[in-house]
mmCIF file of C-alpha atoms in Angstrom:
data_model
loop_
_atom_site.group_PDB
_atom_site.id
_atom_site.type_symbol
_atom_site.label_atom_id
_atom_site.label_comp_id
_atom_site.label_asym_id
_atom_site.label_seq_id
_atom_site.Cartn_x
_atom_site.Cartn_y
_atom_site.Cartn_z
ATOM 1 C CA MET A 1 66.062 16.591 -25.591
ATOM 2 C CA SER A 2 64.414 19.860 -26.523
ATOM 3 C CA LEU A 3 61.007 20.594 -27.938
ATOM 4 C CA VAL A 4 60.278 21.943 -31.423
ATOM 5 C CA ILE A 5 60.137 25.709 -31.937
ATOM 6 C CA SER A 6 56.345 25.875 -32.302
ATOM 7 C CA GLU A 7 55.948 24.056 -28.981
ATOM 8 C CA GLN A 8 58.461 26.425 -27.381
ATOM 9 C CA ARG A 9 56.303 29.396 -28.367
ATOM 10 C CA VAL A 10 53.114 27.765 -27.096
ATOM 11 C CA ILE A 11 54.772 26.894 -23.798
ATOM 12 C CA ALA A 12 56.068 30.440 -23.337
ATOM 13 C CA ARG A 13 52.663 31.963 -24.141
ATOM 14 C CA ARG A 14 50.803 29.613 -21.813
ATOM 15 C CA VAL A 15 53.295 30.035 -18.967
ATOM 16 C CA ARG A 16 53.059 33.830 -19.225
ATOM 17 C CA GLY A 17 49.259 33.567 -19.115
ATOM 18 C CA LEU A 18 49.373 31.295 -16.076
ATOM 19 C CA LEU A 19 51.801 33.624 -14.313
ATOM 20 C CA MET A 20 49.416 36.543 -14.829
ATOM 21 C CA ALA A 21 46.338 34.523 -13.835
ATOM 22 C CA ASN A 22 48.023 33.313 -10.643
ATOM 23 C CA HIS A 23 49.687 36.641 -9.800
ATOM 24 C CA LEU A 24 53.142 35.085 -9.937
ATOM 25 C CA THR A 25 56.419 36.522 -11.164
ATOM 26 C CA GLN A 26 59.004 34.929 -13.433
ATOM 27 C CA ARG A 27 61.345 34.991 -10.457
ATOM 28 C CA GLU A 28 58.925 33.020 -8.262
ATOM 29 C CA LEU A 29 58.440 30.391 -10.961
ATOM 30 C CA ALA A 30 62.147 30.172 -11.732
ATOM 31 C CA GLU A 31 63.120 29.769 -8.086
ATOM 32 C CA SER A 32 60.436 27.152 -7.504
ATOM 33 C CA ILE A 33 61.747 24.923 -10.293
ATOM 34 C CA GLY A 34 65.447 25.466 -9.601
ATOM 35 C CA MET A 35 66.249 27.880 -12.414
ATOM 36 C CA SER A 36 67.730 31.364 -12.431
ATOM 37 C CA GLU A 37 65.462 34.293 -13.174
ATOM 38 C CA GLN A 38 67.635 35.184 -16.192
ATOM 39 C CA ALA A 39 67.341 31.665 -17.611
ATOM 40 C CA MET A 40 63.544 31.787 -17.222
ATOM 41 C CA SER A 41 63.420 35.182 -18.910
ATOM 42 C CA ASN A 42 65.529 33.912 -21.820
ATOM 43 C CA LYS A 43 63.278 30.892 -22.264
ATOM 44 C CA LEU A 44 60.060 32.914 -22.107
ATOM 45 C CA ARG A 45 61.468 35.333 -24.715
ATOM 46 C CA GLY A 46 62.511 32.494 -27.021
ATOM 47 C CA LEU A 47 66.247 33.068 -26.671
ATOM 48 C CA LYS A 48 66.765 29.638 -25.081
ATOM 49 C CA ASN A 49 64.725 26.455 -25.285
ATOM 50 C CA PHE A 50 62.676 24.827 -22.569
ATOM 51 C CA THR A 51 63.743 21.280 -21.763
ATOM 52 C CA LEU A 52 61.343 18.481 -20.979
ATOM 53 C CA ARG A 53 62.541 18.729 -17.387
ATOM 54 C CA ASP A 54 61.630 22.447 -17.307
ATOM 55 C CA VAL A 55 58.165 21.790 -18.693
ATOM 56 C CA SER A 56 57.544 18.922 -16.302
ATOM 57 C CA ARG A 57 58.554 21.006 -13.288
ATOM 58 C CA MET A 58 56.506 24.010 -14.444
ATOM 59 C CA SER A 59 53.408 21.892 -15.002
ATOM 60 C CA SER A 60 53.712 20.506 -11.487
ATOM 61 C CA TYR A 61 54.271 23.909 -9.897
ATOM 62 C CA LEU A 62 51.510 25.608 -11.909
ATOM 63 C CA ASP A 63 49.190 22.598 -11.386
ATOM 64 C CA VAL A 64 48.385 22.099 -15.069
ATOM 65 C CA SER A 65 48.841 19.160 -17.411
ATOM 66 C CA LEU A 66 51.819 18.746 -19.708
ATOM 67 C CA ASP A 67 49.357 18.572 -22.590
ATOM 68 C CA TYR A 68 48.062 22.026 -21.721
ATOM 69 C CA LEU A 69 51.532 23.587 -21.531
ATOM 70 C CA THR A 70 52.610 22.074 -24.843
ATOM 71 C CA GLY A 71 49.406 23.056 -26.644
ATOM 72 C CA ASN A 72 48.031 19.536 -27.063
ATOM 73 C CA SER A 73 44.958 20.425 -24.994
ATOM 74 C CA ASP A 74 43.012 23.557 -24.184
ATOM 75 C CA TYR A 75 42.097 22.160 -20.780
ATOM 76 C CA THR A 76 44.416 22.849 -17.869
ATOM 77 C CA LYS A 77 43.533 19.494 -16.286
ATOM 78 C CA PRO A 78 42.934 16.146 -17.980
ATOM 79 C CA LEU A 79 39.278 15.451 -18.560
ATOM 80 C CA GLU A 80 37.829 12.647 -16.501
ATOM 81 C CA VAL A 81 35.805 9.949 -18.221
#
């Protein structure tokens, strides 16, 4: 199952921002989640779609919530009540 195009763009933008903030490369992220560097590049440029599996693995590696990556929250971590 893939995500809608608007979510794909949000995910790509947020992942690029997190890579810069954490001084990581696309290669490091791709390798850490079991993806080729070329596949990651294609997904970040919008040529291919992120899968739910990709997003789940990236959120774990980057230590942010799925809601943040998909644009459903502006907070990187869930708020505690």
